C-alpha positions as a printed Julia matrix, in Angstrom:
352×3 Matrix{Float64}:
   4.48   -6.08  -18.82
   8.15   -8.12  -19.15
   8.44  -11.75  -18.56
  10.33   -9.71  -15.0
   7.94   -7.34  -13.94
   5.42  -10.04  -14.15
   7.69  -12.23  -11.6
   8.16   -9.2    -9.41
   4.69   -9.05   -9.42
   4.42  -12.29   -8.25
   6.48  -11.75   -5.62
   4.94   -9.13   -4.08
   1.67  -11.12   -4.23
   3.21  -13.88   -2.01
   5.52  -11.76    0.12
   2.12   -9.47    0.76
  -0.04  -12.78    1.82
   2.69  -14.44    3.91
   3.5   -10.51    5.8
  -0.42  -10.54    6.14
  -1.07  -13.89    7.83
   1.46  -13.37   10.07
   0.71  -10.12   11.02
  -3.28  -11.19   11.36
  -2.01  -14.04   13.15
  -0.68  -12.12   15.99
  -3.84  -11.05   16.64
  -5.42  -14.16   17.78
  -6.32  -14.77   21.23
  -6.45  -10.68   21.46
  -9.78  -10.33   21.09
 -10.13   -7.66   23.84
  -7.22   -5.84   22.55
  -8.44   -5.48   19.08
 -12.16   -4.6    20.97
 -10.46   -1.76   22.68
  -8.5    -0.63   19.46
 -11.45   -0.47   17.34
 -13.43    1.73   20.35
 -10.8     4.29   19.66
 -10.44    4.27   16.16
 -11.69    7.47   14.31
 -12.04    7.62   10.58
 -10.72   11.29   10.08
  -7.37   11.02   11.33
  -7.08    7.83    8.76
  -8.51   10.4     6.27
  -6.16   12.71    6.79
  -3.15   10.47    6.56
  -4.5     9.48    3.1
  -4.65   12.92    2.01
  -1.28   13.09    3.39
  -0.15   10.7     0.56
  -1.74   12.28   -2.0
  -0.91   15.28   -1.5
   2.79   14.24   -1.71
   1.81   12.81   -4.67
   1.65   16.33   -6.46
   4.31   17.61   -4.86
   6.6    15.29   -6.43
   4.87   16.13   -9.59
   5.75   19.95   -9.02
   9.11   18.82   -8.15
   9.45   17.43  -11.71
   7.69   20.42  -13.39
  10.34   22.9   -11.7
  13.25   20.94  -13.04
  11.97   20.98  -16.58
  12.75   23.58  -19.3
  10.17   26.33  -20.15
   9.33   24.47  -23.64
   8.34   21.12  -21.85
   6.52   22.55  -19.29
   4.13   23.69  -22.18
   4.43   20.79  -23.55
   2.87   18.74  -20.58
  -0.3    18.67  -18.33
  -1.32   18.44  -14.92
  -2.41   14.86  -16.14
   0.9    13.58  -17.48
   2.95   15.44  -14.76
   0.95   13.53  -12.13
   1.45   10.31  -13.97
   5.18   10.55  -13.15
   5.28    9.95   -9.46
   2.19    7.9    -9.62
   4.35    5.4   -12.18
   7.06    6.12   -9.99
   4.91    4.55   -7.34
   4.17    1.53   -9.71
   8.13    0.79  -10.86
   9.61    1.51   -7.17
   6.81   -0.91   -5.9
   7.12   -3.87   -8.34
  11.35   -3.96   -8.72
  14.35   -4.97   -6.41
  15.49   -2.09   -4.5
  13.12    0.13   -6.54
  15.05    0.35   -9.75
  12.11    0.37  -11.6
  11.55    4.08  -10.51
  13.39    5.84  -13.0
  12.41    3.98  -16.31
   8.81    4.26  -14.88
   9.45    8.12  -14.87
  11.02    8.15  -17.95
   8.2     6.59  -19.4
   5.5     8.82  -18.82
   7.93   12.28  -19.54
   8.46   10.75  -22.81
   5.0     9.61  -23.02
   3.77   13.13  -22.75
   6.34   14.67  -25.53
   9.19   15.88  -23.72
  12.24   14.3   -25.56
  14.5    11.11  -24.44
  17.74   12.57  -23.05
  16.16   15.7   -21.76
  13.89   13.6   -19.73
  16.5    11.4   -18.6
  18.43   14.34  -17.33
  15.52   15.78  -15.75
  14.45   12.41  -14.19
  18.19   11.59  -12.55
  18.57   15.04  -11.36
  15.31   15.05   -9.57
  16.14   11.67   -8.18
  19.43   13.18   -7.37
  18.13   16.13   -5.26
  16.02   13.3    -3.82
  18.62   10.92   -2.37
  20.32   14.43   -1.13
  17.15   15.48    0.75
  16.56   12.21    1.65
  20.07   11.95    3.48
  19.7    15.66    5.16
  16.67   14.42    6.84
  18.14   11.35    8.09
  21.18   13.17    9.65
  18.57   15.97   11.15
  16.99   13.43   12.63
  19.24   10.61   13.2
  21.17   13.15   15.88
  17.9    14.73   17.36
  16.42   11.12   18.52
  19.86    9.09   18.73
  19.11    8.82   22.23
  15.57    7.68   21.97
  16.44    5.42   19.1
  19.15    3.44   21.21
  17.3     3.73   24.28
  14.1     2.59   22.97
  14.31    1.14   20.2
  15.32   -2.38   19.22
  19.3    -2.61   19.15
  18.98   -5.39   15.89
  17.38   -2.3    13.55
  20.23    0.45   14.92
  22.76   -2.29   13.29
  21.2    -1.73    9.66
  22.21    2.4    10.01
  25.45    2.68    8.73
  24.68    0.24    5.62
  21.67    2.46    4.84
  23.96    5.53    4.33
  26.7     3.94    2.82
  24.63    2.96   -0.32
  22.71    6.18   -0.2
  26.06    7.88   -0.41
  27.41    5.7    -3.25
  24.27    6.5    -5.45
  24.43    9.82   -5.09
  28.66   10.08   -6.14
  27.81    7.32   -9.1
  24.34    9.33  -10.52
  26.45   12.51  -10.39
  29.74   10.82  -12.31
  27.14    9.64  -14.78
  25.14   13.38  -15.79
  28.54   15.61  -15.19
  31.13   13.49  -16.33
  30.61   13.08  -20.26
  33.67   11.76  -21.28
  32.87    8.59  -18.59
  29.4     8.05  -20.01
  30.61    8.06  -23.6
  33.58    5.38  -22.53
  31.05    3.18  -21.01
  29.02    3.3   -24.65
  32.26    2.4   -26.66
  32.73   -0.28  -24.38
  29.37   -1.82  -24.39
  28.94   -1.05  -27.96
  30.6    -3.75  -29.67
  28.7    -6.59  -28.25
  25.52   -5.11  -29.91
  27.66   -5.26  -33.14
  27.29   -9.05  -33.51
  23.34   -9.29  -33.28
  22.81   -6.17  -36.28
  23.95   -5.01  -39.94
  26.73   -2.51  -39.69
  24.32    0.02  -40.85
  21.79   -0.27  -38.5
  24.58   -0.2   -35.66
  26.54    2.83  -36.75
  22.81    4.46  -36.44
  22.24    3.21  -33.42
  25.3     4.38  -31.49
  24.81    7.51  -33.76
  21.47    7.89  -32.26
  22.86    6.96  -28.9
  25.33    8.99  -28.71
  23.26   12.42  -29.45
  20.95   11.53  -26.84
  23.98   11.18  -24.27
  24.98   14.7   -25.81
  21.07   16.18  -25.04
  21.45   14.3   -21.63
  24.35   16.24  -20.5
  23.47   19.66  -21.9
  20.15   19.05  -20.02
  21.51   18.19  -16.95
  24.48   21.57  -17.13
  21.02   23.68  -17.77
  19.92   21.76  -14.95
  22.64   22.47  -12.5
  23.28   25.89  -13.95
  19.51   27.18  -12.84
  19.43   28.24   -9.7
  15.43   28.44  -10.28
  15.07   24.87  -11.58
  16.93   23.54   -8.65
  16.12   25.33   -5.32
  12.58   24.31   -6.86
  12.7    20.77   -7.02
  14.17   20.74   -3.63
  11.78   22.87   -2.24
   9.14   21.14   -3.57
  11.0    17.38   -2.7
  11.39   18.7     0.84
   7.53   19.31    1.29
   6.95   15.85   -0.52
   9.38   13.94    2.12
   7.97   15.7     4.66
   4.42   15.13    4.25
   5.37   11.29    3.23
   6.7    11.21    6.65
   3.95   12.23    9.1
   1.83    9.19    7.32
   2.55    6.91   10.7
   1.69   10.47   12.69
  -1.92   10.58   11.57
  -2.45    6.43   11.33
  -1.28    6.2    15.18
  -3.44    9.32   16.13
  -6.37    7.46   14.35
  -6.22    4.87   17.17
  -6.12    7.59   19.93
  -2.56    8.09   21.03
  -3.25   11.95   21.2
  -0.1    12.45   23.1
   2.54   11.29   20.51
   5.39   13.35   19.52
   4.85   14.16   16.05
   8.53   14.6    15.98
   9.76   11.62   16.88
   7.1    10.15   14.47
   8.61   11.25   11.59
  12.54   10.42   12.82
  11.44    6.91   13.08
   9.74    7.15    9.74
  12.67    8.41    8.21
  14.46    5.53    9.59
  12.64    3.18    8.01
  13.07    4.72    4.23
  16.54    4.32    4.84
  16.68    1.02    6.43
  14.3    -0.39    3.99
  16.6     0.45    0.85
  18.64   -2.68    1.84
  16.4    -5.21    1.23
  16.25   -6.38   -2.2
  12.73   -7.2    -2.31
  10.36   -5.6    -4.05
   8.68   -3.13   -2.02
  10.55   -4.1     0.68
   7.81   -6.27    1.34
   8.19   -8.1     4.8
  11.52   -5.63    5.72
   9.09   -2.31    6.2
   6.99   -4.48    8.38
   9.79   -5.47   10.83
  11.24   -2.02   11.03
   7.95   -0.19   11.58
   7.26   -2.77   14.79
  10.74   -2.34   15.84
  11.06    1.19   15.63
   7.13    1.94   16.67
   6.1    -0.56   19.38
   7.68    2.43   21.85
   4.8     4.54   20.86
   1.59    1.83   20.61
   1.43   -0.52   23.06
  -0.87   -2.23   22.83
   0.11   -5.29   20.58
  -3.14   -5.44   18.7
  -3.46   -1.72   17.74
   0.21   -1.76   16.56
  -0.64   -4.83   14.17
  -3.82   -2.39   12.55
  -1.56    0.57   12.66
   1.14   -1.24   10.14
  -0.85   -2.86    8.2
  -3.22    0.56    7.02
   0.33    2.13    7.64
   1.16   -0.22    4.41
  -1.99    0.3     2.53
  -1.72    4.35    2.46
   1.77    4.21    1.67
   2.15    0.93   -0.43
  -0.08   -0.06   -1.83
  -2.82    2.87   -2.69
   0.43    4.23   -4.57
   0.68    0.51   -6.34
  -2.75    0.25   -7.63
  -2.86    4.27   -8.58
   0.26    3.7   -10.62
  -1.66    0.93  -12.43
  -4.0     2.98  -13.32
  -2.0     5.67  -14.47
  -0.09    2.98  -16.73
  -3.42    2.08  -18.2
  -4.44    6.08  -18.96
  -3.23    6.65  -22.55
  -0.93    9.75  -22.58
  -3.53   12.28  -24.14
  -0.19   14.58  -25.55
   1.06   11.57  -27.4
  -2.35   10.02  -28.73
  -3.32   13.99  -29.94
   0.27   14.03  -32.15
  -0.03   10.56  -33.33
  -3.62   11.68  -34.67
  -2.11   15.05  -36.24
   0.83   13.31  -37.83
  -1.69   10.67  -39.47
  -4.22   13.66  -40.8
  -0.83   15.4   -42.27
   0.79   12.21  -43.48
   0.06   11.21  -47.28
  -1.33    8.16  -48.12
């Protein structure tokens, strides 16, 4: 782990603690309302939102099988395929607005054999179809509640809206520049280049951006076979739909736990998809402490009792959060079995 990902880590472990004492602290002099809460509570509804998230789990992990090429999908597992959302889980969680997400992925393609630029390829256009999906479903929603959501809702989170798209929008125009505009990406290396050219013999630089360079070339003819397969594509999204959707009714099935039997599941999920827009702005890792404020703003409408609404966001937090955190730590741990098999063949073959 970097000298960064171990302050991010920190982070998280303070922003978690201070979100968690005051959340807990609400709860004093509620006795009675946490009583009554607790009456209602039933165990399989929880259950069921935790299957929720791991289910979406290996949907995301068919979503990256679809978009791959029939040679790496040999090439990799159920194992390593499930590793990538699950270290997507660990890099989104631990990084300012989850940057980490997309090295994590790369990591554990490449980790299970499936070469550098085709993985990057595969990995951006999958995060593409994401941001796309994820924008559909806010509009869908957006205009089916828009007059619950300024009627009931809290008028300081309907501010945060238009920000939330706007940066959505400008990642999806700059991802798509990057994989189907070569010439760009190979003006942005030349211009970056020569301040590598300082620190390393000429040599070992002209192989460098020599090595670069070919991967850019496999990156792009990747992401054309990409964008050319009809199969390939309509299957990630199919498969990132499901995976959204599923992530969504989480809060449905936490809330239900507490016996609200009479919430719209529908509204539900609007709200929900509310929050993974609105939480994109805040550049903490996590968005530890900003997730927490929306889901109170957006959800007190549907629990009211105070008490029960502190529980629901806080195991809210620990399906979605946190279970994905500590998974994705243990997938980082897991050796790649693909790579650790070839590294053990190429040793047997190798001459002494």
């Amino acid at each position: 782990m970097s000298r960064r990902d171990k302050i991010s880590a920190v982070i998280v472990i303070v922003l978690t603690a201070v979100v968690v004492y005051f959340l807990t602290n609400e709860l004093r002099g509620k006795g009675e309302q946490l009583k009554l809460a607790l009456q209602h509570l039933d165990w399989r509804w929880l259950f069921l939102g935790l299957l929720m998230m791991i289910i979406s789990f290996f949907l995301e992990s068919a979503a990256t099988y679809a978009m791959l090429n029939q040679a790496d999908r040999k090439k990799t597992s159920v194992v390593a395929l499930l590793r990538v959302p699950l270290l997507n889980q660990l890099g989104t969680g631990v990084t300012p607005f989850a940057t980490g997400g997309q090295p994590a992925q790369l990591y554990g393609l490449t980790r299970s054999g499936v070469e550098a630029g085709r993985a990057l390829s595969v990995i951006l256009m999958k995060f593409l179809v994401y941001q796309v999906v994820v924008v559909v479903c806010f509009v869908i929603g957006y205009f089916a509640a828009e007059h619950f959501i300024y009627a009931q809702v809290d008028p300081t989170f309907a501010t945060f809206i238009p920000f939330a798209i706007a940066i959505h929008a400008v990642v999806i125009v700059g991802i798509a520049l990057v994989m189907f505009w070569p010439a760009l990406t190979i003006r942005i290396v030349d211009m970056v280049s020569p301040l590598f050219k300082r620190f390393m013999s000429e040599v070992r630089y002209r192989r460098l951006i020599r090595t670069v360079k070919q991967k850019i070339d496999n990156f792009h003819q990747e992401s054309r076979r990409v964008i050319s397969s009809w199969e390939s594509l309509l299957g990630g999204t199919f498969f990132t739909t499901l995976q959204l959707i599923v992530f969504y009714m989480v809060p449905y099935f936490v809330i239900r736990a507490f016996g609200y039997s009479e919430t719209n599941p529908w509204l539900i999920v609007t709200m929900n998809i509310m929050i993974v827009m609105v939480i994109s702005l805040f550049p903490i890792p996590g968005g530890v402490g900003g997730a927490e404020l929306s889901f109170q703003l957006l959800f007190s409408p549907f629990v009211k009792n105070p008490a029960t609404l502190i529980l629901v966001i806080l195991i809210w937090r620990l399906i979605t959060y946190y279970f994905g955190l500590f998974a994705g730590i243990v997938a980082y741990m897991i050796p790649a079995r693909h790579v650790t098999r070839s590294n053990h063949e190429d040793t047997k073959k190798s001459p002494d």
